[in-house]
Amino acid sequence: MKNFKLFLGGIAVFAMLFTSCSKEETPVIDNGGEKATLSFGALLNDLVTTSRQQADLGIPVCVDDAPAYVEVILTGDENVGTEEDPLVIDVNPTPIQENGEDVWFTQESGDLELTPGSYTLTYFAVFNAEGDMIWLAPTTDGDLADFIDNPLPLDINLGAGVKKYVDVEVLCFDDRLVNEYGYLFFDIIGKEAIEFCIFGNFCPPSGRHYPAAFSVDVWVWEDGEKGTQLYDDLSNTVELNDDGDWAGTPLCMALPDTSGDDEYYYEITLLSSDAYGDVTEEIIRVGTITDTEVKSFFDGEDSLDYWHFREGCETGDEPPIFQDPREDAKHYKACLYPENGSEVFGFAYFKLEDNMLRATVMATNLEKGQHKTHPQHIHEGDNCDDSGLPIFDLDEQNGEWPRAHSMWGWLNYNRVFTLSDPELAALGQLQDRTINIHGMTVDGEYVPGIPVACGAIDLHEFD
């Protein structure tokens, strides 16, 4: 987290505190002793000097918008608010002055007249009038927890007949660092989250395999460039286990999954490790992955497979989703969609370097069986609606067409081709081509020539 700590070193100085009225100012209300009333107060520090200092440091400036409402989740004798539907409480539009500073406090809410007992505040966020989150209370699960005295969860004891004000410390909200506040954040703000996990091996010149130590930076990929940063310098660990063997941990990341198409840009950096010593710590993989590709690693509802890279090893990444920025090779990708009423879906990846073509095809829901081969070709044209004639066969080394797995109906095809000059000329620009998989049963007869999935091939380049 070295890069991230530099950012926090600035923002921590300018953290904003939600604070209570003094204990002497907690009046008793006439409710027969049956209920307790909970409210929140806030102290907003002067932002004039803060903004100038932050700008000088190159740190994103906290907005100085006035708070309009808060969202909270409480658990305890009564549960108040949920991740899907947090409780919304208005902030009094007029702050009071305390020690020369604005003090903001929430208005009374009937939803916070609670049965006396023990409660835990698990989520607290502050929004402006436009509905933008401006401050957020970090939790003990996040890297920001060290920059405040009392991160969430916060225990609250409510006595009968007491009107209680509660201290809640918040930090400026920066949506490029959403996961550092300690929440599975995209769930909390009403967006779905999907998980993507990475594991790596490193093979030094000796050829021995070691678990790789690595770090990851992730951005939302928007309009062909990096957008919101989701993770900054997130790293795994490589340690000796109880058997005296080097063991590495995978990195798993929650990614936002909206109703549309989502794409995420990754940079993976190899790190030095006690397992294999010092290395040149440099970026070894870059590229984008879509939400559909992420979901292809799901193995049922409760488990998922890791994406596995192998740096310096004889065998390659599985599958070759990202590219090595140190190479001159061109990388291409195609998403394969069903054709002719099939349910086949998959991906194809191509790496072209000089006259060497590495082809990887992954597909699911294919018909399985010893005699049900699945011809696959690169076709003329860049659109599946008017795909032209096949110009290159993606067959096995023995000349046969691949078959789907005998039990699951999935295809995992990998082959490296040495292209002749005519083959290279025929392929031309791969981004002007499509890939087709064939083979399905029609009227009780298996027809290997019918297209069941097709995808346009795209060139992936990253500066």
XYZ file of C-alpha atoms in Angstrom, residues 52-456:
405
model
C -4.969 24.766 -0.573
C -2.640 22.310 1.172
C -4.208 19.328 -0.518
C -3.876 20.903 -3.941
C -0.206 21.689 -3.282
C 0.394 18.051 -2.377
C -1.382 16.773 -5.450
C -4.064 15.146 -3.307
C -7.724 15.223 -4.421
C -9.477 18.061 -2.629
C -12.353 17.165 -0.335
C -15.598 18.791 -1.397
C -16.909 21.532 0.867
C -20.578 20.814 0.204
C -22.961 21.095 3.125
C -24.351 17.788 4.400
C -28.038 17.189 3.630
C -28.708 13.720 4.999
C -27.034 10.620 6.394
C -27.543 6.909 5.832
C -27.071 4.503 8.737
C -27.332 0.813 9.551
C -27.828 -0.250 13.177
C -28.020 -3.781 14.527
C -29.078 -4.845 17.981
C -32.293 -5.199 19.956
C -33.925 -3.636 16.901
C -32.365 -3.667 13.430
C -32.494 -0.289 11.715
C -31.655 -0.121 8.020
C -30.120 -2.758 5.782
C -27.407 -2.821 3.117
C -30.142 -2.772 0.488
C -32.126 -0.046 2.251
C -30.182 2.018 4.825
C -32.103 4.360 7.112
C -32.068 7.944 5.778
C -31.983 10.796 8.302
C -32.054 14.491 7.355
C -29.364 16.849 8.609
C -30.513 20.121 10.150
C -29.942 22.705 7.388
C -28.554 25.298 9.811
C -25.414 24.403 11.746
C -24.611 25.814 15.155
C -21.318 27.432 16.071
C -19.082 25.693 18.576
C -15.547 26.974 19.199
C -15.737 28.962 15.982
C -16.625 25.943 13.852
C -19.803 24.704 12.191
C -21.455 21.842 14.024
C -23.947 19.834 11.965
C -26.475 17.548 13.598
C -29.227 15.245 12.422
C -32.879 16.052 12.834
C -35.002 13.926 15.108
C -36.346 10.794 13.463
C -39.129 8.554 14.674
C -37.161 5.615 13.270
C -34.517 6.272 15.924
C -36.904 6.068 18.879
C -35.665 2.662 19.937
C -36.155 0.069 22.623
C -33.463 0.587 25.283
C -30.572 -1.841 24.906
C -27.314 -2.498 23.078
C -26.825 -1.510 19.449
C -23.981 -1.482 16.932
C -23.525 1.127 14.227
C -22.116 -0.688 11.174
C -22.522 1.927 8.420
C -22.580 5.722 8.439
C -22.395 7.887 5.308
C -23.088 11.568 4.690
C -24.536 12.991 1.459
C -25.019 16.442 -0.021
C -28.309 17.767 -1.399
C -27.566 16.310 -4.848
C -27.254 12.808 -3.404
C -23.470 12.578 -3.672
C -21.612 10.900 -0.827
C -19.206 13.420 0.728
C -18.076 11.784 4.002
C -17.923 8.184 5.153
C -17.091 6.426 8.425
C -14.415 3.774 7.752
C -14.521 0.358 9.405
C -11.870 -1.744 11.096
C -11.715 -3.935 7.983
C -10.343 -1.132 5.823
C -6.914 0.483 5.464
C -8.363 3.855 6.494
C -9.158 2.643 10.002
C -5.750 3.747 11.308
C -6.516 7.388 10.562
C -9.341 7.822 13.048
C -9.729 6.951 16.721
C -12.997 5.010 16.605
C -13.729 3.211 13.325
C -16.942 1.258 12.883
C -18.494 -0.950 14.136
C -19.364 1.348 17.025
C -21.186 -0.007 20.078
C -24.006 2.150 21.481
C -25.845 1.595 24.752
C -29.268 3.239 24.970
C -30.929 3.789 28.325
C -34.659 4.266 28.822
C -35.845 7.858 28.490
C -32.475 9.152 27.244
C -31.904 11.393 24.225
C -28.440 10.286 23.179
C -25.965 11.930 20.815
C -23.270 9.672 19.385
C -19.769 10.424 18.143
C -19.042 9.158 14.628
C -15.744 9.972 12.926
C -15.802 10.261 9.153
C -13.267 10.852 6.391
C -13.664 12.661 3.101
C -15.082 10.286 0.520
C -12.988 9.592 -2.577
C -14.745 7.210 -4.947
C -11.434 6.123 -6.498
C -10.572 4.404 -3.213
C -13.964 2.990 -2.355
C -12.767 -0.367 -1.084
C -10.283 1.138 1.376
C -13.059 2.263 3.715
C -13.644 -1.342 4.747
C -17.012 -2.189 3.198
C -17.843 -4.613 0.436
C -18.626 -1.233 -0.915
C -20.578 -1.810 -4.052
C -23.147 -3.788 -2.084
C -23.496 -0.993 0.461
C -24.332 1.672 -2.116
C -26.832 -0.451 -3.967
C -24.611 -1.867 -6.706
C -23.851 -5.515 -7.261
C -20.315 -6.725 -6.639
C -18.551 -9.618 -8.328
C -15.293 -11.151 -7.173
C -12.166 -11.813 -9.222
C -9.198 -13.702 -7.775
C -5.597 -13.871 -9.030
C -2.856 -16.360 -8.196
C 0.631 -16.377 -9.688
C 3.761 -18.445 -10.158
C 7.261 -17.137 -10.799
C 9.973 -19.191 -12.462
C 13.482 -17.691 -12.184
C 16.191 -18.822 -14.638
C 16.717 -21.966 -12.549
C 13.300 -23.105 -13.801
C 11.931 -23.890 -10.370
C 8.342 -22.778 -9.724
C 7.661 -20.434 -6.796
C 4.450 -18.771 -5.674
C 4.727 -15.224 -6.993
C 4.655 -12.140 -4.798
C 2.808 -9.447 -6.715
C 0.723 -6.303 -6.439
C -2.324 -5.198 -8.394
C -3.755 -1.848 -9.436
C -7.289 -1.783 -10.836
C -9.347 0.898 -12.564
C -12.745 1.025 -14.158
C -12.121 1.103 -17.918
C -14.241 3.859 -19.466
C -14.258 5.047 -23.073
C -10.878 3.530 -23.821
C -9.029 4.914 -20.805
C -8.571 4.522 -17.067
C -11.469 5.848 -15.018
C -12.203 5.408 -11.320
C -9.402 3.608 -9.484
C -10.707 0.691 -7.434
C -7.486 -0.713 -5.944
C -4.073 0.850 -5.467
C -0.993 -1.319 -4.844
C -2.954 -4.228 -3.383
C -0.449 -7.026 -2.673
C -0.441 -10.673 -1.630
C 1.897 -12.497 0.767
C 4.399 -15.336 0.268
C 5.449 -17.109 3.470
C 6.721 -20.446 4.734
C 3.900 -22.729 5.822
C 3.968 -25.256 8.675
C 5.573 -27.846 6.391
C 8.450 -25.520 5.519
C 7.184 -24.877 1.975
C 6.717 -21.479 0.387
C 3.015 -20.690 0.054
C 1.418 -17.699 -1.626
C -1.994 -16.188 -1.090
C -4.324 -15.241 -3.943
C -5.641 -11.710 -4.328
C -9.431 -11.450 -4.474
C -11.114 -8.179 -5.387
C -14.728 -7.040 -5.354
C -15.603 -5.336 -8.642
C -18.691 -3.241 -9.428
C -21.209 -4.997 -11.664
C -23.831 -2.652 -13.064
C -26.801 -3.498 -15.254
C -24.769 -2.715 -18.376
C -21.408 -3.923 -19.664
C -18.524 -3.359 -17.258
C -14.809 -3.443 -18.006
C -11.847 -3.200 -15.636
C -8.222 -2.347 -16.377
C -5.491 -4.249 -14.515
C -1.789 -3.708 -13.943
C 0.108 -6.538 -12.200
C 3.586 -5.915 -10.779
C 6.020 -8.705 -9.849
C 7.579 -8.165 -6.404
C 10.695 -9.463 -4.690
C 10.202 -12.259 -2.183
C 12.159 -14.206 0.441
C 11.179 -17.296 -1.541
C 13.150 -16.434 -4.683
C 15.080 -13.276 -3.761
C 15.224 -9.855 -5.367
C 13.785 -9.243 -8.823
C 13.243 -6.239 -11.034
C 9.921 -5.008 -9.667
C 8.097 -4.089 -12.847
C 4.690 -4.383 -14.435
C 4.396 -7.831 -16.014
C 0.746 -7.900 -17.119
C -1.688 -5.234 -18.291
C -5.091 -5.281 -19.904
C -8.816 -5.281 -19.464
C -11.278 -7.901 -18.331
C -15.048 -7.671 -18.675
C -17.676 -8.541 -16.098
C -18.698 -11.436 -18.350
C -15.149 -12.811 -18.282
C -15.043 -12.459 -14.508
C -18.251 -14.469 -14.208
C -16.767 -17.216 -16.357
C -14.557 -18.075 -13.382
C -17.579 -18.741 -11.163
C -17.918 -22.402 -10.223
C -21.459 -22.444 -8.869
C -22.876 -19.854 -6.485
C -20.437 -20.366 -3.621
C -17.035 -20.879 -5.241
C -14.872 -19.530 -8.010
C -11.653 -20.414 -9.775
C -8.550 -18.246 -9.607
C -7.075 -16.691 -12.718
C -3.529 -18.018 -12.848
C -0.510 -16.248 -14.352
C 2.893 -17.886 -14.804
C 5.777 -15.448 -15.122
C 8.940 -16.849 -16.707
C 7.540 -20.391 -16.800
C 7.320 -22.774 -19.743
C 3.538 -22.944 -19.550
C 1.526 -19.772 -20.012
C -1.264 -17.956 -18.225
C -4.608 -19.713 -17.874
C -6.294 -18.245 -19.827
C -4.126 -15.507 -21.420
C -6.456 -12.657 -20.468
C -3.798 -9.977 -20.025
C -0.722 -9.091 -22.037
C 2.932 -8.618 -21.183
C 3.780 -4.932 -21.836
C 7.443 -5.852 -22.364
C 6.625 -7.853 -25.506
C 6.090 -6.641 -29.054
C 3.282 -9.136 -29.641
C -0.229 -8.072 -30.609
C -3.108 -9.337 -28.491
C -6.677 -9.953 -29.638
C -9.862 -11.058 -27.899
C -13.337 -12.165 -28.973
C -16.488 -12.767 -26.967
C -18.417 -15.682 -28.497
C -22.202 -15.406 -28.517
C -24.788 -18.115 -29.302
C -25.873 -18.759 -32.881
C -28.820 -20.692 -34.351
C -30.634 -21.173 -31.059
C -27.711 -22.757 -29.217
C -26.713 -21.876 -25.669
C -22.990 -21.871 -26.407
C -20.996 -19.012 -24.948
C -17.258 -18.413 -24.668
C -14.106 -16.401 -25.317
C -11.173 -16.562 -27.688
C -7.731 -15.053 -27.141
C -4.978 -14.622 -29.753
C -1.363 -13.566 -29.425
C 0.438 -12.787 -32.679
C 4.205 -12.237 -32.618
C 6.081 -12.309 -35.907
C 4.808 -15.542 -37.509
C 3.766 -17.234 -34.252
C 0.054 -17.365 -33.389
C -1.081 -18.623 -29.976
C -4.801 -19.407 -29.979
C -6.947 -20.080 -26.904
C -10.661 -20.856 -27.123
C -12.915 -21.443 -24.125
C -16.587 -22.283 -24.560
C -19.431 -23.818 -22.552
C -22.714 -25.626 -23.284
C -21.356 -27.442 -26.330
C -22.772 -30.833 -27.234
C -20.560 -33.601 -25.897
C -19.805 -37.005 -27.281
C -16.994 -38.939 -28.912
C -18.316 -38.361 -32.417
C -19.489 -34.784 -31.903
C -16.556 -32.737 -33.094
C -16.699 -28.948 -33.119
C -14.999 -27.359 -36.128
C -13.765 -23.842 -35.417
C -12.337 -21.310 -37.824
C -11.267 -17.736 -38.250
C -13.595 -16.256 -40.890
C -13.486 -13.314 -43.250
C -15.357 -10.192 -42.186
C -15.605 -8.402 -38.843
C -19.320 -8.958 -38.187
C -21.019 -12.221 -37.258
C -24.164 -11.159 -39.144
C -22.323 -11.317 -42.447
C -19.325 -13.449 -41.589
C -17.484 -14.611 -44.703
C -15.735 -17.833 -45.640
C -13.356 -19.588 -43.225
C -9.727 -18.649 -43.859
C -7.894 -20.414 -41.002
C -8.616 -23.658 -39.163
C -8.282 -23.843 -35.374
C -7.780 -27.603 -35.249
C -5.710 -29.942 -33.122
C -2.117 -30.836 -34.009
C -3.283 -34.194 -35.368
C -5.644 -32.437 -37.762
C -8.827 -33.401 -35.881
C -11.412 -30.938 -34.622
C -11.703 -30.462 -30.854
C -14.421 -32.140 -28.778
C -16.221 -30.865 -25.728
C -15.512 -32.351 -22.310
C -17.349 -35.660 -22.041
C -19.102 -34.708 -18.814
C -19.483 -30.934 -18.713
C -19.715 -29.876 -22.360
C -16.999 -27.263 -22.152
C -14.108 -26.667 -24.512
C -10.588 -25.576 -23.529
C -8.492 -25.272 -26.669
C -4.858 -24.130 -26.789
C -2.447 -24.316 -29.688
C 0.580 -22.447 -31.032
C 0.811 -22.133 -34.826
C 3.861 -21.302 -36.904
C 2.312 -19.380 -39.791
C 3.506 -19.542 -43.375
C 3.699 -16.319 -45.358
C 0.442 -17.135 -47.225
C -1.320 -17.915 -43.920
C -0.056 -14.694 -42.394
C -1.223 -12.740 -45.416
C -4.626 -14.440 -45.345
C -5.177 -13.561 -41.713
C -4.288 -9.939 -42.411
C -5.495 -7.719 -39.604
C -7.111 -10.078 -37.111
C -9.365 -7.284 -35.878
C -11.096 -7.508 -39.267
C -12.034 -11.157 -38.683
C -14.494 -13.285 -36.726
C -14.195 -16.667 -35.045
C -16.892 -19.321 -35.369
C -17.528 -22.615 -33.540
C -19.757 -25.193 -35.209
C -21.680 -28.331 -34.373
C -25.183 -29.068 -33.061
C -28.020 -31.592 -33.379
C -30.883 -30.751 -35.745
C -33.945 -33.002 -36.033
C -32.120 -35.777 -34.222
C -29.023 -35.653 -36.427
C -25.709 -34.094 -35.398
C -24.570 -31.552 -38.002
C -20.927 -30.465 -37.455
C -21.141 -27.596 -39.948
C -23.845 -25.483 -38.249
C -22.456 -22.396 -36.433
C -23.251 -22.438 -32.703
C -21.198 -19.428 -31.533
C -19.523 -16.463 -33.169
C -17.540 -13.427 -32.062
C -15.814 -10.448 -33.661
